[in-house]
Amino acid sequence: PFAMFIINKNMGNQGVITWEQAKEMKESGLVTIASHSVDHPEFTKISTKDACDNVNKSYNEIEEKLGKEKGDYRKGPDK
């Protein structure tokens, strides 16, 4: 099992998986699809609020297209 962190706006581009492929991978139970952002802005050049909004928007779209994951990768690992 592994986690794949995606940039939403790249999905379906040449050399990048499609949403349909991501769903199939997730449903296999072997892959967790997680956010790497909507469009990978230069996070050091945007506000903390804009960075959080970008990542949250990405997770919301992932959940909308693929369903909710069991864990919440936004908060980090449990201790």
PDB file of N, CA, C and O in Angstrom:
ATOM      1  N   PRO A   1       0.818  -1.203   0.000  1.00  0.00           N
ATOM      2  CA  PRO A   1       0.000   0.000   0.000  1.00  0.00           C
ATOM      3  C   PRO A   1       0.860   1.265   0.000  1.00  0.00           C
ATOM      4  O   PRO A   1       1.946   1.275   0.555  1.00  0.00           O
ATOM      5  N   PHE A   2       0.343   2.307  -0.635  1.00  0.00           N
ATOM      6  CA  PHE A   2       1.071   3.578  -0.653  1.00  0.00           C
ATOM      7  C   PHE A   2       0.096   4.730  -0.839  1.00  0.00           C
ATOM      8  O   PHE A   2      -1.062   4.535  -1.193  1.00  0.00           O
ATOM      9  N   ALA A   3       0.592   5.934  -0.590  1.00  0.00           N
ATOM     10  CA  ALA A   3      -0.197   7.155  -0.801  1.00  0.00           C
ATOM     11  C   ALA A   3       0.325   7.868  -2.035  1.00  0.00           C
ATOM     12  O   ALA A   3       1.539   7.957  -2.251  1.00  0.00           O
ATOM     13  N   MET A   4      -0.588   8.359  -2.845  1.00  0.00           N
ATOM     14  CA  MET A   4      -0.243   9.140  -4.024  1.00  0.00           C
ATOM     15  C   MET A   4      -0.773  10.561  -3.798  1.00  0.00           C
ATOM     16  O   MET A   4      -1.970  10.757  -3.622  1.00  0.00           O
ATOM     17  N   PHE A   5       0.126  11.522  -3.778  1.00  0.00           N
ATOM     18  CA  PHE A   5      -0.253  12.913  -3.570  1.00  0.00           C
ATOM     19  C   PHE A   5      -0.370  13.591  -4.926  1.00  0.00           C
ATOM     20  O   PHE A   5       0.584  13.624  -5.695  1.00  0.00           O
ATOM     21  N   ILE A   6      -1.564  14.102  -5.211  1.00  0.00           N
ATOM     22  CA  ILE A   6      -1.851  14.626  -6.552  1.00  0.00           C
ATOM     23  C   ILE A   6      -1.998  16.144  -6.564  1.00  0.00           C
ATOM     24  O   ILE A   6      -2.361  16.754  -5.568  1.00  0.00           O
ATOM     25  N   ILE A   7      -1.703  16.722  -7.711  1.00  0.00           N
ATOM     26  CA  ILE A   7      -2.000  18.125  -8.002  1.00  0.00           C
ATOM     27  C   ILE A   7      -3.238  18.092  -8.890  1.00  0.00           C
ATOM     28  O   ILE A   7      -3.182  17.636 -10.036  1.00  0.00           O
ATOM     29  N   ASN A   8      -4.357  18.538  -8.352  1.00  0.00           N
ATOM     30  CA  ASN A   8      -5.654  18.369  -9.013  1.00  0.00           C
ATOM     31  C   ASN A   8      -5.677  18.863 -10.459  1.00  0.00           C
ATOM     32  O   ASN A   8      -6.202  18.173 -11.334  1.00  0.00           O
ATOM     33  N   LYS A   9      -5.149  20.050 -10.710  1.00  0.00           N
ATOM     34  CA  LYS A   9      -5.233  20.612 -12.064  1.00  0.00           C
ATOM     35  C   LYS A   9      -4.398  19.843 -13.078  1.00  0.00           C
ATOM     36  O   LYS A   9      -4.587  20.009 -14.272  1.00  0.00           O
ATOM     37  N   ASN A  10      -3.501  18.986 -12.615  1.00  0.00           N
ATOM     38  CA  ASN A  10      -2.691  18.186 -13.535  1.00  0.00           C
ATOM     39  C   ASN A  10      -3.358  16.878 -13.933  1.00  0.00           C
ATOM     40  O   ASN A  10      -2.906  16.220 -14.869  1.00  0.00           O
ATOM     41  N   MET A  11      -4.403  16.500 -13.216  1.00  0.00           N
ATOM     42  CA  MET A  11      -5.059  15.220 -13.479  1.00  0.00           C
ATOM     43  C   MET A  11      -5.496  15.127 -14.943  1.00  0.00           C
ATOM     44  O   MET A  11      -6.123  16.041 -15.470  1.00  0.00           O
ATOM     45  N   GLY A  12      -5.116  14.027 -15.589  1.00  0.00           N
ATOM     46  CA  GLY A  12      -5.500  13.807 -16.981  1.00  0.00           C
ATOM     47  C   GLY A  12      -4.543  14.412 -17.993  1.00  0.00           C
ATOM     48  O   GLY A  12      -4.666  14.140 -19.185  1.00  0.00           O
ATOM     49  N   ASN A  13      -3.586  15.219 -17.539  1.00  0.00           N
ATOM     50  CA  ASN A  13      -2.584  15.751 -18.463  1.00  0.00           C
ATOM     51  C   ASN A  13      -1.690  14.612 -18.940  1.00  0.00           C
ATOM     52  O   ASN A  13      -1.631  13.548 -18.305  1.00  0.00           O
ATOM     53  N   GLN A  14      -0.969  14.847 -20.010  1.00  0.00           N
ATOM     54  CA  GLN A  14      -0.078  13.823 -20.545  1.00  0.00           C
ATOM     55  C   GLN A  14       0.886  13.354 -19.455  1.00  0.00           C
ATOM     56  O   GLN A  14       1.521  14.164 -18.784  1.00  0.00           O
ATOM     57  N   GLY A  15       0.955  12.047 -19.256  1.00  0.00           N
ATOM     58  CA  GLY A  15       1.856  11.471 -18.275  1.00  0.00           C
ATOM     59  C   GLY A  15       1.329  11.481 -16.846  1.00  0.00           C
ATOM     60  O   GLY A  15       2.040  11.097 -15.925  1.00  0.00           O
ATOM     61  N   VAL A  16       0.081  11.928 -16.667  1.00  0.00           N
ATOM     62  CA  VAL A  16      -0.533  12.003 -15.332  1.00  0.00           C
ATOM     63  C   VAL A  16      -1.816  11.168 -15.362  1.00  0.00           C
ATOM     64  O   VAL A  16      -2.538  11.169 -16.349  1.00  0.00           O
ATOM     65  N   ILE A  17      -2.098  10.486 -14.263  1.00  0.00           N
ATOM     66  CA  ILE A  17      -3.304   9.667 -14.218  1.00  0.00           C
ATOM     67  C   ILE A  17      -4.567  10.524 -14.336  1.00  0.00           C
ATOM     68  O   ILE A  17      -4.549  11.724 -14.085  1.00  0.00           O
ATOM     69  N   THR A  18      -5.660   9.871 -14.724  1.00  0.00           N
ATOM     70  CA  THR A  18      -6.968  10.532 -14.807  1.00  0.00           C
ATOM     71  C   THR A  18      -7.714  10.321 -13.490  1.00  0.00           C
ATOM     72  O   THR A  18      -7.326   9.484 -12.661  1.00  0.00           O
ATOM     73  N   TRP A  19      -8.809  11.067 -13.317  1.00  0.00           N
ATOM     74  CA  TRP A  19      -9.646  10.869 -12.131  1.00  0.00           C
ATOM     75  C   TRP A  19     -10.196   9.440 -12.104  1.00  0.00           C
ATOM     76  O   TRP A  19     -10.285   8.820 -11.052  1.00  0.00           O
ATOM     77  N   GLU A  20     -10.547   8.920 -13.252  1.00  0.00           N
ATOM     78  CA  GLU A  20     -11.074   7.553 -13.338  1.00  0.00           C
ATOM     79  C   GLU A  20     -10.018   6.539 -12.885  1.00  0.00           C
ATOM     80  O   GLU A  20     -10.322   5.600 -12.140  1.00  0.00           O
ATOM     81  N   GLN A  21      -8.786   6.716 -13.315  1.00  0.00           N
ATOM     82  CA  GLN A  21      -7.710   5.830 -12.889  1.00  0.00           C
ATOM     83  C   GLN A  21      -7.452   5.961 -11.384  1.00  0.00           C
ATOM     84  O   GLN A  21      -7.216   4.964 -10.699  1.00  0.00           O
ATOM     85  N   ALA A  22      -7.507   7.189 -10.881  1.00  0.00           N
ATOM     86  CA  ALA A  22      -7.310   7.423  -9.447  1.00  0.00           C
ATOM     87  C   ALA A  22      -8.390   6.707  -8.643  1.00  0.00           C
ATOM     88  O   ALA A  22      -8.100   6.098  -7.605  1.00  0.00           O
ATOM     89  N   LYS A  23      -9.625   6.768  -9.124  1.00  0.00           N
ATOM     90  CA  LYS A  23     -10.727   6.108  -8.432  1.00  0.00           C
ATOM     91  C   LYS A  23     -10.516   4.595  -8.409  1.00  0.00           C
ATOM     92  O   LYS A  23     -10.703   3.939  -7.381  1.00  0.00           O
ATOM     93  N   GLU A  24     -10.104   4.044  -9.541  1.00  0.00           N
ATOM     94  CA  GLU A  24      -9.838   2.609  -9.617  1.00  0.00           C
ATOM     95  C   GLU A  24      -8.716   2.211  -8.650  1.00  0.00           C
ATOM     96  O   GLU A  24      -8.813   1.195  -7.951  1.00  0.00           O
ATOM     97  N   MET A  25      -7.666   3.024  -8.585  1.00  0.00           N
ATOM     98  CA  MET A  25      -6.552   2.742  -7.687  1.00  0.00           C
ATOM     99  C   MET A  25      -7.012   2.798  -6.231  1.00  0.00           C
ATOM    100  O   MET A  25      -6.674   1.927  -5.430  1.00  0.00           O
ATOM    101  N   LYS A  26      -7.791   3.813  -5.888  1.00  0.00           N
ATOM    102  CA  LYS A  26      -8.302   3.963  -4.530  1.00  0.00           C
ATOM    103  C   LYS A  26      -9.179   2.776  -4.157  1.00  0.00           C
ATOM    104  O   LYS A  26      -9.054   2.221  -3.071  1.00  0.00           O
ATOM    105  N   GLU A  27     -10.057   2.394  -5.066  1.00  0.00           N
ATOM    106  CA  GLU A  27     -10.988   1.291  -4.799  1.00  0.00           C
ATOM    107  C   GLU A  27     -10.282  -0.055  -4.661  1.00  0.00           C
ATOM    108  O   GLU A  27     -10.836  -0.990  -4.088  1.00  0.00           O
ATOM    109  N   SER A  28      -9.046  -0.149  -5.146  1.00  0.00           N
ATOM    110  CA  SER A  28      -8.282  -1.391  -4.995  1.00  0.00           C
ATOM    111  C   SER A  28      -7.921  -1.635  -3.529  1.00  0.00           C
ATOM    112  O   SER A  28      -7.606  -2.756  -3.146  1.00  0.00           O
ATOM    113  N   GLY A  29      -7.965  -0.574  -2.735  1.00  0.00           N
ATOM    114  CA  GLY A  29      -7.582  -0.677  -1.336  1.00  0.00           C
ATOM    115  C   GLY A  29      -6.086  -0.592  -1.105  1.00  0.00           C
ATOM    116  O   GLY A  29      -5.620  -0.627   0.028  1.00  0.00           O
ATOM    117  N   LEU A  30      -5.320  -0.483  -2.174  1.00  0.00           N
ATOM    118  CA  LEU A  30      -3.861  -0.434  -2.059  1.00  0.00           C
ATOM    119  C   LEU A  30      -3.298   0.979  -2.127  1.00  0.00           C
ATOM    120  O   LEU A  30      -2.140   1.196  -1.784  1.00  0.00           O
ATOM    121  N   VAL A  31      -4.111   1.930  -2.585  1.00  0.00           N
ATOM    122  CA  VAL A  31      -3.622   3.290  -2.807  1.00  0.00           C
ATOM    123  C   VAL A  31      -4.516   4.286  -2.103  1.00  0.00           C
ATOM    124  O   VAL A  31      -5.745   4.224  -2.219  1.00  0.00           O
ATOM    125  N   THR A  32      -3.902   5.206  -1.380  1.00  0.00           N
ATOM    126  CA  THR A  32      -4.604   6.346  -0.805  1.00  0.00           C
ATOM    127  C   THR A  32      -4.286   7.547  -1.679  1.00  0.00           C
ATOM    128  O   THR A  32      -3.113   7.814  -1.956  1.00  0.00           O
ATOM    129  N   ILE A  33      -5.315   8.237  -2.139  1.00  0.00           N
ATOM    130  CA  ILE A  33      -5.121   9.435  -2.947  1.00  0.00           C
ATOM    131  C   ILE A  33      -5.237  10.638  -2.020  1.00  0.00           C
ATOM    132  O   ILE A  33      -6.244  10.809  -1.332  1.00  0.00           O
ATOM    133  N   ALA A  34      -4.193  11.455  -1.984  1.00  0.00           N
ATOM    134  CA  ALA A  34      -4.155  12.610  -1.091  1.00  0.00           C
ATOM    135  C   ALA A  34      -3.743  13.855  -1.872  1.00  0.00           C
ATOM    136  O   ALA A  34      -3.285  13.778  -3.008  1.00  0.00           O
ATOM    137  N   SER A  35      -3.891  15.000  -1.240  1.00  0.00           N
ATOM    138  CA  SER A  35      -3.639  16.284  -1.899  1.00  0.00           C
ATOM    139  C   SER A  35      -2.177  16.700  -1.871  1.00  0.00           C
ATOM    140  O   SER A  35      -1.508  16.600  -0.852  1.00  0.00           O
ATOM    141  N   HIS A  36      -1.733  17.219  -3.004  1.00  0.00           N
ATOM    142  CA  HIS A  36      -0.458  17.940  -3.079  1.00  0.00           C
ATOM    143  C   HIS A  36      -0.744  19.392  -3.466  1.00  0.00           C
ATOM    144  O   HIS A  36       0.174  20.140  -3.744  1.00  0.00           O
ATOM    145  N   SER A  37      -2.024  19.757  -3.556  1.00  0.00           N
ATOM    146  CA  SER A  37      -2.544  21.106  -3.809  1.00  0.00           C
ATOM    147  C   SER A  37      -3.408  21.093  -5.065  1.00  0.00           C
ATOM    148  O   SER A  37      -3.413  20.117  -5.815  1.00  0.00           O
ATOM    149  N   VAL A  38      -4.116  22.185  -5.286  1.00  0.00           N
ATOM    150  CA  VAL A  38      -4.928  22.321  -6.496  1.00  0.00           C
ATOM    151  C   VAL A  38      -4.019  22.548  -7.697  1.00  0.00           C
ATOM    152  O   VAL A  38      -4.144  21.891  -8.724  1.00  0.00           O
ATOM    153  N   ASP A  39      -3.078  23.490  -7.564  1.00  0.00           N
ATOM    154  CA  ASP A  39      -2.283  23.896  -8.728  1.00  0.00           C
ATOM    155  C   ASP A  39      -0.813  24.158  -8.402  1.00  0.00           C
ATOM    156  O   ASP A  39      -0.095  24.744  -9.201  1.00  0.00           O
ATOM    157  N   HIS A  40      -0.370  23.719  -7.249  1.00  0.00           N
ATOM    158  CA  HIS A  40       1.016  23.833  -6.798  1.00  0.00           C
ATOM    159  C   HIS A  40       1.565  25.253  -6.935  1.00  0.00           C
ATOM    160  O   HIS A  40       2.556  25.491  -7.629  1.00  0.00           O
ATOM    161  N   PRO A  41       0.966  26.203  -6.209  1.00  0.00           N
ATOM    162  CA  PRO A  41       1.519  27.557  -6.233  1.00  0.00           C
ATOM    163  C   PRO A  41       2.848  27.583  -5.473  1.00  0.00           C
ATOM    164  O   PRO A  41       3.206  26.618  -4.788  1.00  0.00           O
ATOM    165  N   GLU A  42       3.564  28.679  -5.568  1.00  0.00           N
ATOM    166  CA  GLU A  42       4.763  28.854  -4.742  1.00  0.00           C
ATOM    167  C   GLU A  42       4.274  29.239  -3.354  1.00  0.00           C
ATOM    168  O   GLU A  42       3.988  30.402  -3.087  1.00  0.00           O
ATOM    169  N   PHE A  43       4.151  28.252  -2.493  1.00  0.00           N
ATOM    170  CA  PHE A  43       3.544  28.462  -1.185  1.00  0.00           C
ATOM    171  C   PHE A  43       4.270  29.503  -0.348  1.00  0.00           C
ATOM    172  O   PHE A  43       3.661  30.148   0.492  1.00  0.00           O
ATOM    173  N   THR A  44       5.552  29.683  -0.558  1.00  0.00           N
ATOM    174  CA  THR A  44       6.290  30.693   0.211  1.00  0.00           C
ATOM    175  C   THR A  44       5.942  32.110  -0.227  1.00  0.00           C
ATOM    176  O   THR A  44       6.301  33.061   0.443  1.00  0.00           O
ATOM    177  N   LYS A  45       5.231  32.234  -1.345  1.00  0.00           N
ATOM    178  CA  LYS A  45       4.893  33.563  -1.873  1.00  0.00           C
ATOM    179  C   LYS A  45       3.417  33.903  -1.726  1.00  0.00           C
ATOM    180  O   LYS A  45       2.974  34.925  -2.235  1.00  0.00           O
ATOM    181  N   ILE A  46       2.645  33.031  -1.043  1.00  0.00           N
ATOM    182  CA  ILE A  46       1.232  33.324  -0.822  1.00  0.00           C
ATOM    183  C   ILE A  46       0.959  33.292   0.679  1.00  0.00           C
ATOM    184  O   ILE A  46       1.753  32.768   1.462  1.00  0.00           O
ATOM    185  N   SER A  47      -0.156  33.868   1.071  1.00  0.00           N
ATOM    186  CA  SER A  47      -0.494  33.926   2.497  1.00  0.00           C
ATOM    187  C   SER A  47      -0.814  32.534   3.031  1.00  0.00           C
ATOM    188  O   SER A  47      -1.154  31.615   2.281  1.00  0.00           O
ATOM    189  N   THR A  48      -0.711  32.404   4.341  1.00  0.00           N
ATOM    190  CA  THR A  48      -1.056  31.134   4.988  1.00  0.00           C
ATOM    191  C   THR A  48      -2.502  30.778   4.691  1.00  0.00           C
ATOM    192  O   THR A  48      -2.817  29.612   4.411  1.00  0.00           O
ATOM    193  N   LYS A  49      -3.396  31.765   4.721  1.00  0.00           N
ATOM    194  CA  LYS A  49      -4.810  31.517   4.425  1.00  0.00           C
ATOM    195  C   LYS A  49      -4.981  30.983   3.014  1.00  0.00           C
ATOM    196  O   LYS A  49      -5.697  30.014   2.790  1.00  0.00           O
ATOM    197  N   ASP A  50      -4.327  31.627   2.041  1.00  0.00           N
ATOM    198  CA  ASP A  50      -4.441  31.167   0.648  1.00  0.00           C
ATOM    199  C   ASP A  50      -3.866  29.760   0.479  1.00  0.00           C
ATOM    200  O   ASP A  50      -4.412  28.946  -0.274  1.00  0.00           O
ATOM    201  N   ALA A  51      -2.775  29.461   1.177  1.00  0.00           N
ATOM    202  CA  ALA A  51      -2.189  28.121   1.104  1.00  0.00           C
ATOM    203  C   ALA A  51      -3.155  27.088   1.676  1.00  0.00           C
ATOM    204  O   ALA A  51      -3.392  26.041   1.061  1.00  0.00           O
ATOM    205  N   CYS A  52      -3.727  27.386   2.835  1.00  0.00           N
ATOM    206  CA  CYS A  52      -4.698  26.463   3.449  1.00  0.00           C
ATOM    207  C   CYS A  52      -5.925  26.297   2.560  1.00  0.00           C
ATOM    208  O   CYS A  52      -6.421  25.182   2.386  1.00  0.00           O
ATOM    209  N   ASP A  53      -6.415  27.392   2.003  1.00  0.00           N
ATOM    210  CA  ASP A  53      -7.575  27.328   1.111  1.00  0.00           C
ATOM    211  C   ASP A  53      -7.280  26.449  -0.101  1.00  0.00           C
ATOM    212  O   ASP A  53      -8.124  25.665  -0.531  1.00  0.00           O
ATOM    213  N   ASN A  54      -6.077  26.569  -0.654  1.00  0.00           N
ATOM    214  CA  ASN A  54      -5.692  25.783  -1.823  1.00  0.00           C
ATOM    215  C   ASN A  54      -5.708  24.295  -1.499  1.00  0.00           C
ATOM    216  O   ASN A  54      -6.297  23.494  -2.234  1.00  0.00           O
ATOM    217  N   VAL A  55      -5.087  23.914  -0.398  1.00  0.00           N
ATOM    218  CA  VAL A  55      -5.021  22.499  -0.033  1.00  0.00           C
ATOM    219  C   VAL A  55      -6.411  21.969   0.347  1.00  0.00           C
ATOM    220  O   VAL A  55      -6.791  20.869  -0.050  1.00  0.00           O
ATOM    221  N   ASN A  56      -7.172  22.765   1.097  1.00  0.00           N
ATOM    222  CA  ASN A  56      -8.524  22.321   1.470  1.00  0.00           C
ATOM    223  C   ASN A  56      -9.413  22.163   0.247  1.00  0.00           C
ATOM    224  O   ASN A  56     -10.188  21.202   0.157  1.00  0.00           O
ATOM    225  N   LYS A  57      -9.298  23.069  -0.717  1.00  0.00           N
ATOM    226  CA  LYS A  57     -10.072  22.957  -1.959  1.00  0.00           C
ATOM    227  C   LYS A  57      -9.679  21.676  -2.701  1.00  0.00           C
ATOM    228  O   LYS A  57     -10.531  20.969  -3.237  1.00  0.00           O
ATOM    229  N   SER A  58      -8.396  21.366  -2.688  1.00  0.00           N
ATOM    230  CA  SER A  58      -7.917  20.151  -3.326  1.00  0.00           C
ATOM    231  C   SER A  58      -8.525  18.917  -2.669  1.00  0.00           C
ATOM    232  O   SER A  58      -9.042  18.026  -3.353  1.00  0.00           O
ATOM    233  N   TYR A  59      -8.468  18.848  -1.318  1.00  0.00           N
ATOM    234  CA  TYR A  59      -9.057  17.705  -0.618  1.00  0.00           C
ATOM    235  C   TYR A  59     -10.558  17.606  -0.866  1.00  0.00           C
ATOM    236  O   TYR A  59     -11.088  16.513  -1.041  1.00  0.00           O
ATOM    237  N   ASN A  60     -11.244  18.737  -0.883  1.00  0.00           N
ATOM    238  CA  ASN A  60     -12.690  18.712  -1.129  1.00  0.00           C
ATOM    239  C   ASN A  60     -12.998  18.127  -2.504  1.00  0.00           C
ATOM    240  O   ASN A  60     -13.934  17.338  -2.657  1.00  0.00           O
ATOM    241  N   GLU A  61     -12.218  18.510  -3.514  1.00  0.00           N
ATOM    242  CA  GLU A  61     -12.439  17.975  -4.861  1.00  0.00           C
ATOM    243  C   GLU A  61     -12.118  16.478  -4.907  1.00  0.00           C
ATOM    244  O   GLU A  61     -12.844  15.701  -5.540  1.00  0.00           O
ATOM    245  N   ILE A  62     -11.062  16.068  -4.233  1.00  0.00           N
ATOM    246  CA  ILE A  62     -10.714  14.645  -4.194  1.00  0.00           C
ATOM    247  C   ILE A  62     -11.852  13.852  -3.564  1.00  0.00           C
ATOM    248  O   ILE A  62     -12.280  12.822  -4.094  1.00  0.00           O
ATOM    249  N   GLU A  63     -12.378  14.340  -2.440  1.00  0.00           N
ATOM    250  CA  GLU A  63     -13.484  13.647  -1.777  1.00  0.00           C
ATOM    251  C   GLU A  63     -14.733  13.623  -2.659  1.00  0.00           C
ATOM    252  O   GLU A  63     -15.448  12.628  -2.696  1.00  0.00           O
ATOM    253  N   GLU A  64     -14.971  14.699  -3.375  1.00  0.00           N
ATOM    254  CA  GLU A  64     -16.133  14.786  -4.273  1.00  0.00           C
ATOM    255  C   GLU A  64     -16.018  13.779  -5.410  1.00  0.00           C
ATOM    256  O   GLU A  64     -16.987  13.108  -5.764  1.00  0.00           O
ATOM    257  N   LYS A  65     -14.824  13.644  -5.979  1.00  0.00           N
ATOM    258  CA  LYS A  65     -14.642  12.779  -7.147  1.00  0.00           C
ATOM    259  C   LYS A  65     -14.365  11.317  -6.785  1.00  0.00           C
ATOM    260  O   LYS A  65     -14.710  10.423  -7.549  1.00  0.00           O
ATOM    261  N   LEU A  66     -13.728  11.089  -5.632  1.00  0.00           N
ATOM    262  CA  LEU A  66     -13.278   9.733  -5.307  1.00  0.00           C
ATOM    263  C   LEU A  66     -13.902   9.159  -4.048  1.00  0.00           C
ATOM    264  O   LEU A  66     -13.733   7.976  -3.770  1.00  0.00           O
ATOM    265  N   GLY A  67     -14.565   9.970  -3.274  1.00  0.00           N
ATOM    266  CA  GLY A  67     -15.093   9.523  -1.992  1.00  0.00           C
ATOM    267  C   GLY A  67     -14.129   9.850  -0.872  1.00  0.00           C
ATOM    268  O   GLY A  67     -12.948  10.115  -1.094  1.00  0.00           O
ATOM    269  N   LYS A  68     -14.639   9.829   0.318  1.00  0.00           N
ATOM    270  CA  LYS A  68     -13.849  10.205   1.492  1.00  0.00           C
ATOM    271  C   LYS A  68     -12.876   9.094   1.871  1.00  0.00           C
ATOM    272  O   LYS A  68     -13.213   7.922   1.833  1.00  0.00           O
ATOM    273  N   GLU A  69     -11.663   9.478   2.228  1.00  0.00           N
ATOM    274  CA  GLU A  69     -10.664   8.523   2.712  1.00  0.00           C
ATOM    275  C   GLU A  69     -10.944   8.197   4.175  1.00  0.00           C
ATOM    276  O   GLU A  69     -11.565   8.985   4.887  1.00  0.00           O
ATOM    277  N   LYS A  70     -10.445   7.069   4.628  1.00  0.00           N
ATOM    278  CA  LYS A  70     -10.625   6.665   6.022  1.00  0.00           C
ATOM    279  C   LYS A  70      -9.869   7.585   6.962  1.00  0.00           C
ATOM    280  O   LYS A  70     -10.354   7.953   8.007  1.00  0.00           O
ATOM    281  N   GLY A  71      -8.644   7.956   6.614  1.00  0.00           N
ATOM    282  CA  GLY A  71      -7.828   8.840   7.454  1.00  0.00           C
ATOM    283  C   GLY A  71      -7.925  10.269   6.969  1.00  0.00           C
ATOM    284  O   GLY A  71      -8.419  10.537   5.877  1.00  0.00           O
ATOM    285  N   ASP A  72      -7.493  11.194   7.778  1.00  0.00           N
ATOM    286  CA  ASP A  72      -7.455  12.599   7.364  1.00  0.00           C
ATOM    287  C   ASP A  72      -5.993  13.008   7.286  1.00  0.00           C
ATOM    288  O   ASP A  72      -5.352  13.253   8.299  1.00  0.00           O
ATOM    289  N   TYR A  73      -5.457  13.071   6.075  1.00  0.00           N
ATOM    290  CA  TYR A  73      -4.039  13.347   5.882  1.00  0.00           C
ATOM    291  C   TYR A  73      -3.711  14.819   6.040  1.00  0.00           C
ATOM    292  O   TYR A  73      -2.563  15.198   5.978  1.00  0.00           O
ATOM    293  N   ARG A  74      -4.712  15.655   6.294  1.00  0.00           N
ATOM    294  CA  ARG A  74      -4.451  17.075   6.527  1.00  0.00           C
ATOM    295  C   ARG A  74      -3.867  17.309   7.907  1.00  0.00           C
ATOM    296  O   ARG A  74      -3.182  18.287   8.120  1.00  0.00           O
ATOM    297  N   LYS A  75      -4.138  16.439   8.850  1.00  0.00           N
ATOM    298  CA  LYS A  75      -3.706  16.689  10.230  1.00  0.00           C
ATOM    299  C   LYS A  75      -2.383  16.011  10.574  1.00  0.00           C
ATOM    300  O   LYS A  75      -1.845  16.228  11.633  1.00  0.00           O
ATOM    301  N   GLY A  76      -1.856  15.153   9.731  1.00  0.00           N
ATOM    302  CA  GLY A  76      -0.623  14.447  10.024  1.00  0.00           C
ATOM    303  C   GLY A  76      -0.899  13.136  10.745  1.00  0.00           C
ATOM    304  O   GLY A  76      -2.032  12.834  11.075  1.00  0.00           O
ATOM    305  N   PRO A  77       0.134  12.364  10.988  1.00  0.00           N
ATOM    306  CA  PRO A  77      -0.052  11.040  11.596  1.00  0.00           C
ATOM    307  C   PRO A  77      -0.481  11.124  13.051  1.00  0.00           C
ATOM    308  O   PRO A  77      -0.154  12.077  13.755  1.00  0.00           O
ATOM    309  N   ASP A  78      -1.215  10.096  13.491  1.00  0.00           N
ATOM    310  CA  ASP A  78      -1.573   9.979  14.898  1.00  0.00           C
ATOM    311  C   ASP A  78      -0.328   9.571  15.675  1.00  0.00           C
ATOM    312  O   ASP A  78       0.524   8.857  15.165  1.00  0.00           O
ATOM    313  N   LYS A  79      -0.260  10.021  16.913  1.00  0.00           N
ATOM    314  CA  LYS A  79       0.917   9.673  17.744  1.00  0.00           C
ATOM    315  C   LYS A  79       0.566   8.573  18.694  1.00  0.00           C
ATOM    316  O   LYS A  79      -0.474   8.348  19.093  1.00  0.00           O
TER     317      LYS A  79
END
